[in-house]
N, CA, C and O of each residue as an XYZ file, in Angstrom:
924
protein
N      22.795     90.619     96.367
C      23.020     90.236     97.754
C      24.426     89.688     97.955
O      25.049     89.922     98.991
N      24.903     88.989     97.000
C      26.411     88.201     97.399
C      27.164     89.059     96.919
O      28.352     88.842     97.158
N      26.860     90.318     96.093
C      27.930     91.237     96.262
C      28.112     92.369     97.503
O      29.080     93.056     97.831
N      26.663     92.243     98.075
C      26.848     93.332     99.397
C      27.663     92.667    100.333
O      28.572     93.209    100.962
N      27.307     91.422    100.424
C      28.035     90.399    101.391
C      29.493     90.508    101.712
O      30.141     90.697    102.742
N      29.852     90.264    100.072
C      31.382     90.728     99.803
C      32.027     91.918    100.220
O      33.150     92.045    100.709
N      30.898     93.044     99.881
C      32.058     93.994    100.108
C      31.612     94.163    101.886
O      32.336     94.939    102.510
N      30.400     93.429    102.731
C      30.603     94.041    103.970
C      31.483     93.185    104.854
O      31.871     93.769    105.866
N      31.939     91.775    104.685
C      33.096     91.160    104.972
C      34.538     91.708    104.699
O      35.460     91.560    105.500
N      34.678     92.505    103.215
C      36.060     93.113    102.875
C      36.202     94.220    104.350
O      37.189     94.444    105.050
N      34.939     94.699    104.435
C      34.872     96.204    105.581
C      35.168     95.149    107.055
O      35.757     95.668    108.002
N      34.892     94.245    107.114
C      35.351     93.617    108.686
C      36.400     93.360    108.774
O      37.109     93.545    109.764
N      36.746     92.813    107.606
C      38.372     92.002    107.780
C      39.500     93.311    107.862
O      40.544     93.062    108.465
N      39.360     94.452    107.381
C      39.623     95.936    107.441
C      39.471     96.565    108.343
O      40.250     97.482    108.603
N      38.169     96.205    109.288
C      38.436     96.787    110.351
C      38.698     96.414    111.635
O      38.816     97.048    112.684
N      38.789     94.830    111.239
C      39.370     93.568    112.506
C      41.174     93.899    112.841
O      41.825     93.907    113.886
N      41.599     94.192    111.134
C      43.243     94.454    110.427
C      43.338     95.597    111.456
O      44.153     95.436    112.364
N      42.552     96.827    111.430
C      43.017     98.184    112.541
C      42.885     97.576    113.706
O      43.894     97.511    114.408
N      41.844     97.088    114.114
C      41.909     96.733    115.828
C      43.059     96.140    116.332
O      43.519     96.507    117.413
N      43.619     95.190    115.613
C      45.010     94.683    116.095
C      45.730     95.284    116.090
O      46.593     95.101    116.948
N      45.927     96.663    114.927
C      47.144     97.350    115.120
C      47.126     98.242    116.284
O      48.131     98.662    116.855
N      45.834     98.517    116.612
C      45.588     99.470    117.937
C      46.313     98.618    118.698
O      47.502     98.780    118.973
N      45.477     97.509    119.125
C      45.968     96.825    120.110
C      47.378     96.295    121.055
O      47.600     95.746    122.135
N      48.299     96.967    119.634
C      49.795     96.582    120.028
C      49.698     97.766    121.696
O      49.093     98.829    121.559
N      50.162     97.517    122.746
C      50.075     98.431    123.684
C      51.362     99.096    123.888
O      52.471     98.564    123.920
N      51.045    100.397    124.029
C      51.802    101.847    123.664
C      52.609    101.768    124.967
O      52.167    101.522    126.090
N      53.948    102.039    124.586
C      55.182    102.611    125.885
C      54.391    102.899    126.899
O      53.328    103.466    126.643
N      54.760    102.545    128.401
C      54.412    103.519    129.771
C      55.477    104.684    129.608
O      56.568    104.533    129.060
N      55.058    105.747    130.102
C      55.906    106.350    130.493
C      57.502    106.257    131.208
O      58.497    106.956    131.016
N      57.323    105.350    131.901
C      58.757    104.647    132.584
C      59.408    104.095    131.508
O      60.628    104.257    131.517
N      58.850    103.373    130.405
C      59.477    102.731    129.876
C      60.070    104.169    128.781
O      61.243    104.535    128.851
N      59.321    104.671    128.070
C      59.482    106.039    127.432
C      60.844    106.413    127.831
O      61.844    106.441    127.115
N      60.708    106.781    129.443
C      62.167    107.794    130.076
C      63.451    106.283    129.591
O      64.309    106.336    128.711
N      63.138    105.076    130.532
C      63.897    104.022    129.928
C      64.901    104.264    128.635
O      66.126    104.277    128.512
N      63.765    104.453    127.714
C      64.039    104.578    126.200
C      65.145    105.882    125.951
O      66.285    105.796    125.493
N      64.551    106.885    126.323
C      65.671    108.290    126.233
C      67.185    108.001    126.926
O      68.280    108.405    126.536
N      66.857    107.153    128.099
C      68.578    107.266    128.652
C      69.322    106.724    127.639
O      70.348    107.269    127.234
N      68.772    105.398    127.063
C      69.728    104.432    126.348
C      69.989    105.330    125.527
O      71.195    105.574    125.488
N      69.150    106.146    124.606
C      69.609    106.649    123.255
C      70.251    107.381    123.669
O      71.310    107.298    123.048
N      70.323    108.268    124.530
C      71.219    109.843    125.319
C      72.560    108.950    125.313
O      73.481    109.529    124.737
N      72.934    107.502    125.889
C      74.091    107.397    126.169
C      74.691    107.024    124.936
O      75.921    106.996    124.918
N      73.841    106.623    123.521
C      74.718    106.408    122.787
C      73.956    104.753    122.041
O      74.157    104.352    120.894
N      73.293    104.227    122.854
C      72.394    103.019    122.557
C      71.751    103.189    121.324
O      71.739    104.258    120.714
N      71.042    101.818    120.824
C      69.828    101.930    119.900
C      68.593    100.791    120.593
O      68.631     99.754    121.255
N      67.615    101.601    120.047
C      65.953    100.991    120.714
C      65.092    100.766    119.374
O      64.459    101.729    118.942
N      65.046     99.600    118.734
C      64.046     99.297    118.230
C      62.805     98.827    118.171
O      62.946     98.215    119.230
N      61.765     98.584    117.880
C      60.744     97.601    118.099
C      60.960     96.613    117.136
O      61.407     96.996    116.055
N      60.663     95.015    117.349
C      61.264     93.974    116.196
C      60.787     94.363    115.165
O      61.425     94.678    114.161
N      59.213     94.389    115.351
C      58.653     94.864    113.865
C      57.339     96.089    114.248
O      57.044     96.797    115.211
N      56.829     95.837    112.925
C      55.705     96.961    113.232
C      54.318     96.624    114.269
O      53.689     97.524    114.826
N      54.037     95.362    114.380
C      53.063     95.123    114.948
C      53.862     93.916    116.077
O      53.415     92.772    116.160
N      54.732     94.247    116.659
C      55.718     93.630    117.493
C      56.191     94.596    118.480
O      57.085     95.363    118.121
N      55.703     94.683    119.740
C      56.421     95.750    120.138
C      57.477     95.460    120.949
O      57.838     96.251    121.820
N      58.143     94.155    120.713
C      59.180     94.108    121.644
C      60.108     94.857    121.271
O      59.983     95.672    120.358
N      61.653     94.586    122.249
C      62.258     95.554    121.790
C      64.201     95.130    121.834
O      64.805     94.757    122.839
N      64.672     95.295    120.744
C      66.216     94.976    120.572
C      66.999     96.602    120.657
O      66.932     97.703    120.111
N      67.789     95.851    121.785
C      68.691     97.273    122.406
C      69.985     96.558    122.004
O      70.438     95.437    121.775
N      70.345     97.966    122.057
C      72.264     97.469    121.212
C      72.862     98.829    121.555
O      72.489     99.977    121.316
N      74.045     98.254    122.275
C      75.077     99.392    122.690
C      76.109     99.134    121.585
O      76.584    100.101    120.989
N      76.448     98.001    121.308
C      77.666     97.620    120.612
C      78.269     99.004    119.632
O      79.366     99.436    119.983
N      77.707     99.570    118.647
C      77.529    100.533    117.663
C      78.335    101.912    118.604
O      79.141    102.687    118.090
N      77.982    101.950    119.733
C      77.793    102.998    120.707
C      79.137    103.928    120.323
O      80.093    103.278    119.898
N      79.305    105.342    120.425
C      80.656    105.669    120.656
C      81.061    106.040    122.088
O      82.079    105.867    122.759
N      80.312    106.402    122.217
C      80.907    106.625    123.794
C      81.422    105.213    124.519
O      81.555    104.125    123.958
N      81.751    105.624    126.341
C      81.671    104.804    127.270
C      80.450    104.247    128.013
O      79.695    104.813    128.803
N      80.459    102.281    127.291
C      79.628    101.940    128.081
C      79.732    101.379    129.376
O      80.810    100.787    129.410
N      79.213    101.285    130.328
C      79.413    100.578    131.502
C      78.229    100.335    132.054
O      77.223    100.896    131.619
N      78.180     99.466    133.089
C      77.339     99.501    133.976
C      75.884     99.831    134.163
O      74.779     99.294    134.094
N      76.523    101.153    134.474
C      75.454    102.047    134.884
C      74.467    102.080    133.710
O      73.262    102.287    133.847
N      75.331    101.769    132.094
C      74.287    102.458    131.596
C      73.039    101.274    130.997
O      72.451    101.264    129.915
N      72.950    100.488    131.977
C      72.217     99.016    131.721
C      71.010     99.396    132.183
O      69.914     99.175    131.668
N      71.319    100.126    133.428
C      70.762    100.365    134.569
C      69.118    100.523    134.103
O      68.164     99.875    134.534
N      69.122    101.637    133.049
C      67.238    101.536    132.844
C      66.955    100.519    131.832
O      65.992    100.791    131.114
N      67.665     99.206    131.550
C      66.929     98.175    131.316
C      65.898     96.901    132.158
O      65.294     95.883    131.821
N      66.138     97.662    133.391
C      65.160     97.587    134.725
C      63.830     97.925    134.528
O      62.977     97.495    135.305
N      63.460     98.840    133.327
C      62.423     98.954    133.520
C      61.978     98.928    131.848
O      61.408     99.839    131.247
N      62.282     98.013    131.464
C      61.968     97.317    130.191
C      61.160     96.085    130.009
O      61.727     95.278    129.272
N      59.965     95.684    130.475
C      59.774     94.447    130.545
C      59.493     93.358    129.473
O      59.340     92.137    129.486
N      59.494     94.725    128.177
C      59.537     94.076    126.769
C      61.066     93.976    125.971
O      61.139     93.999    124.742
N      62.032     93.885    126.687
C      63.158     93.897    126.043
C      63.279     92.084    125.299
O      62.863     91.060    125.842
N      63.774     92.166    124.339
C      64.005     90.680    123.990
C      65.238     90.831    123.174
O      65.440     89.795    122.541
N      66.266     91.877    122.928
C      67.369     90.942    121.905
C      67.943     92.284    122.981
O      67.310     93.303    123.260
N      69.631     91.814    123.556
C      70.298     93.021    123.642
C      71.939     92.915    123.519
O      72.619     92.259    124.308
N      72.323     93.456    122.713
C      73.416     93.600    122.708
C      74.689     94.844    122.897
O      74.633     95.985    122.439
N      75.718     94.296    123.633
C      76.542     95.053    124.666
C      78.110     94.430    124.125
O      79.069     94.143    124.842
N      78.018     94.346    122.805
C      79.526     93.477    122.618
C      80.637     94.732    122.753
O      80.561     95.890    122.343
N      81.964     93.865    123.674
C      82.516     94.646    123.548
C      82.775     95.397    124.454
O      83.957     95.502    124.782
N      81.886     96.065    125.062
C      81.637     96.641    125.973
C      82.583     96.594    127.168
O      83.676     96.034    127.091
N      81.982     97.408    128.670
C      83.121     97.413    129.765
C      81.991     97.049    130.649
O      81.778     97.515    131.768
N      81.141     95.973    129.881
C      80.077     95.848    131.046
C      80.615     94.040    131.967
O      80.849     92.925    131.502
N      80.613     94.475    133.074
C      80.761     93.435    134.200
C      79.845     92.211    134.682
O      78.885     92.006    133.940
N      79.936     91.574    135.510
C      78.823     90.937    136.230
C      77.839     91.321    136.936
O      76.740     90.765    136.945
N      78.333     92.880    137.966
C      77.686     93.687    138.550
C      76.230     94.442    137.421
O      75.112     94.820    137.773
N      76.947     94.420    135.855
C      75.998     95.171    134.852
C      74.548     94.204    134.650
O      73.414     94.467    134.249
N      75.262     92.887    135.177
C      73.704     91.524    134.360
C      72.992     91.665    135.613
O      72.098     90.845    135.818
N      73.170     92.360    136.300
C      71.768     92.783    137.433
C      70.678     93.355    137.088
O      69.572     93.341    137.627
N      71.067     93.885    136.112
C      69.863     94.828    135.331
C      69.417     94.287    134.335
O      69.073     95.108    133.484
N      69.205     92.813    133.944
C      68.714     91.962    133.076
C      68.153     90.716    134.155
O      67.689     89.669    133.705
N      68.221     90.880    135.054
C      68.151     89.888    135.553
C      66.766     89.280    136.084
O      66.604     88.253    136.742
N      65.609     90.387    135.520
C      64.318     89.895    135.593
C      63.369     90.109    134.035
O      62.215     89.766    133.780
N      64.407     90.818    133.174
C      63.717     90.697    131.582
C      63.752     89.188    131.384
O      64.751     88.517    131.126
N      62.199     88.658    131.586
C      61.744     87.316    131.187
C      61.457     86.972    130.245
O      61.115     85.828    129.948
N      61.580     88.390    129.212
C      61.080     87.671    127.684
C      62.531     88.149    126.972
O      62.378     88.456    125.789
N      63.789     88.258    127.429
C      64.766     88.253    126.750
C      65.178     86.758    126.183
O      65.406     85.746    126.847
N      65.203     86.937    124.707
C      65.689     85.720    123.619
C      67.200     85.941    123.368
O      68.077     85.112    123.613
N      67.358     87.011    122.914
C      68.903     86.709    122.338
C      69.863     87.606    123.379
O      69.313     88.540    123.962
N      71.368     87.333    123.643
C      72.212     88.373    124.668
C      73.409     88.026    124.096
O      73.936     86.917    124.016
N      73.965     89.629    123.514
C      75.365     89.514    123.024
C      76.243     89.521    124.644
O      75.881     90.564    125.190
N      76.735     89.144    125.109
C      77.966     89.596    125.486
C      79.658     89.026    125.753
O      80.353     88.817    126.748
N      79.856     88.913    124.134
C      81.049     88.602    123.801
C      82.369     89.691    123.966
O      82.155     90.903    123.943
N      83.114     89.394    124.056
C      83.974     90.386    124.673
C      83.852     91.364    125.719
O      84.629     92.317    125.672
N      83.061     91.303    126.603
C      82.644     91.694    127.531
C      83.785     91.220    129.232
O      84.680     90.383    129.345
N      83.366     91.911    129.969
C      84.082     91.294    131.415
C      83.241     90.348    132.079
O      83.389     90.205    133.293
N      82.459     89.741    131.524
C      81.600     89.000    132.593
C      82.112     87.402    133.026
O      82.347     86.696    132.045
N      82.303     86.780    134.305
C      82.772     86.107    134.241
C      81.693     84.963    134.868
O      80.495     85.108    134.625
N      82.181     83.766    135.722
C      81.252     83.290    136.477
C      79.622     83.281    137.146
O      78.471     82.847    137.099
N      80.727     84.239    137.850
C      79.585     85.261    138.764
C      78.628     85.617    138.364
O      77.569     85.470    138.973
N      78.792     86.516    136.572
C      77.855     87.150    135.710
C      76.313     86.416    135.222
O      75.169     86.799    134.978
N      77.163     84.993    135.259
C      75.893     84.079    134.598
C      74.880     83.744    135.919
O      73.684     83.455    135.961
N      75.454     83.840    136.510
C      74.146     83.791    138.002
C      73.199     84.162    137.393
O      72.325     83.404    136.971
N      73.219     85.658    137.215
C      72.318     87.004    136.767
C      71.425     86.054    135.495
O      70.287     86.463    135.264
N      71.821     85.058    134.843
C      71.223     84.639    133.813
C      69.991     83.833    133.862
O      69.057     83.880    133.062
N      70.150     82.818    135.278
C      69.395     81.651    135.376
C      67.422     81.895    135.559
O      66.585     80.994    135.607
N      67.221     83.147    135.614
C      65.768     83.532    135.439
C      65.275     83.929    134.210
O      64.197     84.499    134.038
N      66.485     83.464    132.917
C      65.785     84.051    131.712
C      65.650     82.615    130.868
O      66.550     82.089    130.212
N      64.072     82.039    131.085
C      63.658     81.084    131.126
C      63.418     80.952    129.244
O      63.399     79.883    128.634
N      63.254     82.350    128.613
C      63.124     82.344    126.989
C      64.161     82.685    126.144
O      63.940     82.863    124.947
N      65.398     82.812    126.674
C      66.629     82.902    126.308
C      67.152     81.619    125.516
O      67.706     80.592    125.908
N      66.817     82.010    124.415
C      67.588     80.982    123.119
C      68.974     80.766    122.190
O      69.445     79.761    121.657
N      69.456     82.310    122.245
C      71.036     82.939    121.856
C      71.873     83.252    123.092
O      71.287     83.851    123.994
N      73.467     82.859    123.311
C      74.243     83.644    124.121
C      75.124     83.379    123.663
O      75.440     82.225    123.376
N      75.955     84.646    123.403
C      77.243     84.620    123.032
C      78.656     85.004    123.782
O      79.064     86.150    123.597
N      79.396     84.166    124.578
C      80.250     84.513    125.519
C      81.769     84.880    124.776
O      82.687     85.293    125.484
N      81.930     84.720    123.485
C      82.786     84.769    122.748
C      84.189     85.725    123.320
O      84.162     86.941    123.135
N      85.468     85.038    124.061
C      86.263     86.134    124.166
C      86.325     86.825    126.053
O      86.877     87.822    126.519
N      85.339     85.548    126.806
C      84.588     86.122    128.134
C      85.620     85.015    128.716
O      85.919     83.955    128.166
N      86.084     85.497    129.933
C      86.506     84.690    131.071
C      85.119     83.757    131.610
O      84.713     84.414    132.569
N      84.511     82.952    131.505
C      83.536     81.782    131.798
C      84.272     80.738    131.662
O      84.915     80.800    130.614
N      84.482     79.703    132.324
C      84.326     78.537    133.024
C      83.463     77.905    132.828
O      82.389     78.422    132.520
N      83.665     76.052    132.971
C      82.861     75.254    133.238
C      81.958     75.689    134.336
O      80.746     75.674    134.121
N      82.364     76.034    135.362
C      82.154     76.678    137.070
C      80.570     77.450    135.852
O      79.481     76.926    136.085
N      80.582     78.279    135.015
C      79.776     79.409    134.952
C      78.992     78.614    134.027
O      77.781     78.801    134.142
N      79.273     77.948    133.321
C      77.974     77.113    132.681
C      76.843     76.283    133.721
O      75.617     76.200    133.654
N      77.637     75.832    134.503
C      76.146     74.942    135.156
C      74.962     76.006    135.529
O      73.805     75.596    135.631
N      75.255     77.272    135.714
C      74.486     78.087    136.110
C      73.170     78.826    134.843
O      72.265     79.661    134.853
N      73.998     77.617    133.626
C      72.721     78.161    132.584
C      72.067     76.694    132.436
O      71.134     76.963    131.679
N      71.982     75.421    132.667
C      71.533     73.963    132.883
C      70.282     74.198    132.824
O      69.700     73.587    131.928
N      69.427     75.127    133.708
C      68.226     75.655    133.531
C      67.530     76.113    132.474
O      66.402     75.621    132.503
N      67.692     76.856    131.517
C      67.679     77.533    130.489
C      67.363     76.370    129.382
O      68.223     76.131    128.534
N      66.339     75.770    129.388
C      65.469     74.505    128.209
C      65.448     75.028    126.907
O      65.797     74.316    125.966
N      65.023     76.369    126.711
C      65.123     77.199    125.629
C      66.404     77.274    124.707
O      66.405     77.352    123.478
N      67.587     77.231    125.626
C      69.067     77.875    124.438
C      68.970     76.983    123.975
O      68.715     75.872    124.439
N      69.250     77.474    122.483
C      69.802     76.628    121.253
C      70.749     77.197    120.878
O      71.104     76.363    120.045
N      71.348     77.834    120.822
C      72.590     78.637    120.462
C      73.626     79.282    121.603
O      73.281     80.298    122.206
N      75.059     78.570    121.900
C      76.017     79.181    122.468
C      77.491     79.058    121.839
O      78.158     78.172    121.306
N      77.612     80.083    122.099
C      78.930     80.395    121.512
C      80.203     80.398    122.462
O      80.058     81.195    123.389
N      81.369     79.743    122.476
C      82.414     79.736    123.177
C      83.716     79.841    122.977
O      84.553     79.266    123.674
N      84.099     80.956    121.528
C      85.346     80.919    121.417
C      86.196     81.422    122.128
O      85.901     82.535    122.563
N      87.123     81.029    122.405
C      88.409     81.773    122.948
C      87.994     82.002    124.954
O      88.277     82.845    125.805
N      87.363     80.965    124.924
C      87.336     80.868    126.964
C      87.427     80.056    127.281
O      86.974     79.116    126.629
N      88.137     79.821    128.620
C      88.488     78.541    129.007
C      87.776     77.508    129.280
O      88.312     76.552    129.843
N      86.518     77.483    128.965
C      85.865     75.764    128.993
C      86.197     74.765    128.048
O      86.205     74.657    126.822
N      86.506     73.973    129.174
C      86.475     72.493    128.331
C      84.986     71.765    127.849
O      83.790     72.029    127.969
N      86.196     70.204    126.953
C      85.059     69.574    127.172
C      83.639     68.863    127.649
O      82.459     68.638    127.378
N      85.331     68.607    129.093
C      83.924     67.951    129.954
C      82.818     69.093    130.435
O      81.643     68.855    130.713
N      83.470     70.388    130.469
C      82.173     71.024    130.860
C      80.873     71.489    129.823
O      79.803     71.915    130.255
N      81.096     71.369    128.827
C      80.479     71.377    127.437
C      79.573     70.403    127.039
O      78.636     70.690    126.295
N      79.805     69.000    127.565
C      79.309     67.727    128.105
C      78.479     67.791    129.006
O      77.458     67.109    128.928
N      78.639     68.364    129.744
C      77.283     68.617    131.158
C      76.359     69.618    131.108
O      75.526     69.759    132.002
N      76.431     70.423    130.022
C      75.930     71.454    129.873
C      75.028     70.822    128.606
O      73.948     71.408    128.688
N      74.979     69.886    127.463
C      74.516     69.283    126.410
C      73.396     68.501    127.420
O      72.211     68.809    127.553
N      74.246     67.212    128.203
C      73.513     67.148    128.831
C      72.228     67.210    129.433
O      71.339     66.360    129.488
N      72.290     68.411    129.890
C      71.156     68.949    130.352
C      70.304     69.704    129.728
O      69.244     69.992    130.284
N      70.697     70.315    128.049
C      70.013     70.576    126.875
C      70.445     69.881    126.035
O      71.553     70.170    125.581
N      69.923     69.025    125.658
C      70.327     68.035    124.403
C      70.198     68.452    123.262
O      70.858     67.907    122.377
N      69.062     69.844    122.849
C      69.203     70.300    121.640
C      69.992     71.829    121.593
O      69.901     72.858    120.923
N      70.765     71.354    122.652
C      71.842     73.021    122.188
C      72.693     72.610    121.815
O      73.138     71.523    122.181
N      73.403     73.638    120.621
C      74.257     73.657    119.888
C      75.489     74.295    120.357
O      75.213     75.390    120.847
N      76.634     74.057    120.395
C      77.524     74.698    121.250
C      78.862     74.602    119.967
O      79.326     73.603    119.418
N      79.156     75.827    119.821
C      80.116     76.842    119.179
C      81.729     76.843    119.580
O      82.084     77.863    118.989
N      82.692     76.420    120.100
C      83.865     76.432    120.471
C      85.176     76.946    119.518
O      86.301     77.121    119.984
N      84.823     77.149    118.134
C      86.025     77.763    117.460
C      87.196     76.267    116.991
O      88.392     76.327    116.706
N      86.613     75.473    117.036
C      87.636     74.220    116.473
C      88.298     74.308    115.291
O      89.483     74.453    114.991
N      86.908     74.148    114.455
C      87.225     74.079    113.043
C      88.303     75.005    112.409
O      89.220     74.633    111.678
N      88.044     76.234    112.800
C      89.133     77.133    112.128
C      90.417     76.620    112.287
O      91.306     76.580    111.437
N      90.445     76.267    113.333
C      92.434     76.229    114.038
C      92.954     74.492    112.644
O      93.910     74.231    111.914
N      91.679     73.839    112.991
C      92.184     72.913    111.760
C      92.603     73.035    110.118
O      93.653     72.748    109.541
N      91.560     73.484    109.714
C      92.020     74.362    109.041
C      93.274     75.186    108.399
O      93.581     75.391    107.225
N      93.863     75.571    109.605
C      94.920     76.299    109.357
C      96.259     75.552    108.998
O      97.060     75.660    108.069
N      96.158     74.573    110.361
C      96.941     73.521    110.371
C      97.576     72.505    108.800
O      98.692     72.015    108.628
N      96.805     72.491    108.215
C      97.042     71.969    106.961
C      97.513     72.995    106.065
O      98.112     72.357    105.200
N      97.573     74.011    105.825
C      97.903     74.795    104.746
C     100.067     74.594    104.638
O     100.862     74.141    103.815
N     100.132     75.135    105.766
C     101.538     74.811    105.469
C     102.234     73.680    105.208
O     103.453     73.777    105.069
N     101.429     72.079    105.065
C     101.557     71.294    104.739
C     101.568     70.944    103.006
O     101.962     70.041    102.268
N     101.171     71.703    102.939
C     100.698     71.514    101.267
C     101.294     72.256    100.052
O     101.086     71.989     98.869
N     102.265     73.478    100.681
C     103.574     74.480    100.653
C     104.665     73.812    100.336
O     105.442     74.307     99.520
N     104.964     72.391    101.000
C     106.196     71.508    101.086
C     107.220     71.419     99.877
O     108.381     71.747     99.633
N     105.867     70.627     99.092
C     106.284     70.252     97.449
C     106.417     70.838     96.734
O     106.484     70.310     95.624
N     106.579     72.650     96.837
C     106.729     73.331     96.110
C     108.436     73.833     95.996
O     109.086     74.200     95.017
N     108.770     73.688     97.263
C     110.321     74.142     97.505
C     111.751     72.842     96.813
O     112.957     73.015     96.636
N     110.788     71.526     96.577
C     111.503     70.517     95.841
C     111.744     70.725     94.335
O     112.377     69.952     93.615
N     111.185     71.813     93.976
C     111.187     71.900     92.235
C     111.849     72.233     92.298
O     112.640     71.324     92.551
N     112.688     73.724     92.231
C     113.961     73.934     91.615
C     115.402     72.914     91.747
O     116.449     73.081     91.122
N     115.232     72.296     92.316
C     116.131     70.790     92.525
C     116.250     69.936     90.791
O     117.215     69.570     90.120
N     114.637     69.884     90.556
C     114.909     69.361     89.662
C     115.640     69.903     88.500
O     115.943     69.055     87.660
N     115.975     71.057     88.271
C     116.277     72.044     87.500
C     118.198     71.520     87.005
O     118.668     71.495     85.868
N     118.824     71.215     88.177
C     120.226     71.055     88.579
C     121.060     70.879     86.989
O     121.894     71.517     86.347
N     120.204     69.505     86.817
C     120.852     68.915     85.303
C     121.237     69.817     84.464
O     122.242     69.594     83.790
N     120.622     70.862     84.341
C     120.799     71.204     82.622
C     122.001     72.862     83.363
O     121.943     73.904     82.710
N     122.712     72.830     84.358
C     123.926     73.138     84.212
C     124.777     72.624     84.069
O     125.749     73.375     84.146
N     125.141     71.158     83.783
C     126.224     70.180     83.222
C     126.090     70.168     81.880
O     126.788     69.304     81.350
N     125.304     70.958     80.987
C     125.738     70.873     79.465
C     126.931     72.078     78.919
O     127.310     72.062     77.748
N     127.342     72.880     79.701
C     128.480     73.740     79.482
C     129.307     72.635     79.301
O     129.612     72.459     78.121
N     129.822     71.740     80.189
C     130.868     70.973     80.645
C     131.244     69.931     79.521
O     132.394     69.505     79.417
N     130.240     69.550     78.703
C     130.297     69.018     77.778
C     131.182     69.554     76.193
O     131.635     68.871     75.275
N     131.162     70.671     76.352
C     131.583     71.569     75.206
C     133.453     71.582     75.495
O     134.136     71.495     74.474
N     134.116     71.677     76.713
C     135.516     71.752     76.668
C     136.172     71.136     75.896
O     137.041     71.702     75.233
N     135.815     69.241     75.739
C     136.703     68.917     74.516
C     137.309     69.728     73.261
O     138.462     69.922     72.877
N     135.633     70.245     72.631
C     136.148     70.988     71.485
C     137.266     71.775     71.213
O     137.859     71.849     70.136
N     137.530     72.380     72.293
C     138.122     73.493     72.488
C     140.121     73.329     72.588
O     140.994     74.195     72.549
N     140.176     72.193     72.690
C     141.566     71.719     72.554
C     141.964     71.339     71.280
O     143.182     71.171     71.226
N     141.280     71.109     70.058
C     141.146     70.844     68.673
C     141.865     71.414     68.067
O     142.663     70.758     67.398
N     141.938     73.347     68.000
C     142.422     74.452     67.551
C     143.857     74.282     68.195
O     144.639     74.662     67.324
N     144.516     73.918     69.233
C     146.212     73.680     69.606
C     146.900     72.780     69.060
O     148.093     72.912     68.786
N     146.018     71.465     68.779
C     146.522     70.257     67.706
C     146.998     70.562     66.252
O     147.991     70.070     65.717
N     146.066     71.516     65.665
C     146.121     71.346     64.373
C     147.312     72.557     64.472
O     147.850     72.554     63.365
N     147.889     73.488     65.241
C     148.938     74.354     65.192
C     150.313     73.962     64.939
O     151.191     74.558     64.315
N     150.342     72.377     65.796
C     151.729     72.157     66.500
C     152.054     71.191     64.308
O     153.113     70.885     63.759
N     150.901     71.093     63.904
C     150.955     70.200     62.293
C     151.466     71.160     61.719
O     152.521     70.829     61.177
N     151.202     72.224     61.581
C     151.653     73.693     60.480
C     153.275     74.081     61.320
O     154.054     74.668     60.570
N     153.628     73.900     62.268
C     155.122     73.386     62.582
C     155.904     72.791     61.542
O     157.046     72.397     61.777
């Protein structure tokens, strides 16, 4: 009996294991066509994992021209969660088409054109934990417009014009975000040619030991003395 037991529990837990995998729910069709534009333009569409069906889109890789337009069928993605566009020639006009993916977590768009304006498009992505503006015209002006966003833990801000104080109001209002600005490196740098200095003082010390020629001339008058004796 406790071995039938066994093996008819092994058969449930086996066939509880398939029901979930059924259960992951299969592309709509909209989303399907969705799926073909991105790859046609050059995109990639993954699912995170196997029994995950969200989905990480990435133009970055892309060869072609991205723009805009080609955001456009991420409108009808409602499982999108990681996307990245680094690089890209995508605008503020492009974060319109993200601007109701509610389960987006992570958003490259570093080197991108997006400025101010762009982050508007942001303030409804309530599970958004990564953003990377790295290289983006944003402003203090364009941060208050992510204050909302309880979720980010991760922003990145090298090379754009926010300051401190706006970096400050933006902590603020997430106390556990981490904010990225590119400091450290520039320090860094700063010291190296400092430490170069003491190397250009050594051959200085060297000087001395060309004054031992100078020492030897006496001798050399010795040989005229003893001539003028044989006179």
């Amino acid at each position: 009996m406790i071995r039938t037991f066994g093996v008819c529990s092994l058969t449930l837990s086996l066939l509880l294991g398939m029901a979930s995998a059924e259960e992951k729910p299969a592309p709509t069709e909209t989303e399907k066509s969705a799926m073909e534009e991105i790859r046609k333009s050059g995109g990639q569409v993954m699912e995170l994992a196997q029994n995950d069906a969200r989905l990480d889109v990435a133009f970055h890789l892309a060869d072609g021209k991205i723009e805009d337009a080609q955001l456009v069928p991420l409108k009808n993605l409602p499982k999108l969660a990681q996307l990245n566009v680094r690089g890209k020639d995508i605008s503020d006009a492009g974060l319109m088409s993200i601007k109701d993916c509610k389960g987006l977590m992570r958003l490259h768009l570093e080197r991108t054109k997006v400025t101010d304006e762009g982050l508007v498009q942001l303030k409804g992505l309530d599970n958004l934990e990564y953003l990377n503006l790295y290289g983006t015209a944003v402003t203090d002006a364009g941060l208050k417009h992510l204050h909302g966003l309880k979720k980010l833990q991760h922003l990145y801000l090298w090379q754009t014009p926010v300051t401190t104080d706006g970096i400050a109001l933006l902590k603020a209002a997430i106390p556990s975000l981490q904010v990225v600005q590119g400091v450290e490196p520039l320090k860094i740098a700063e010291v190296k040619p400092e430490e170069k200095k003491p190397e250009d003082v050594k051959p200085e010390e060297k000087k001395p030991e060309e004054k031992k020629p100078e020492e030897k001339k006496p001798e050399e008058k010795k040989p005229e003395e003893k001539k003028e004796e044989k006179k």
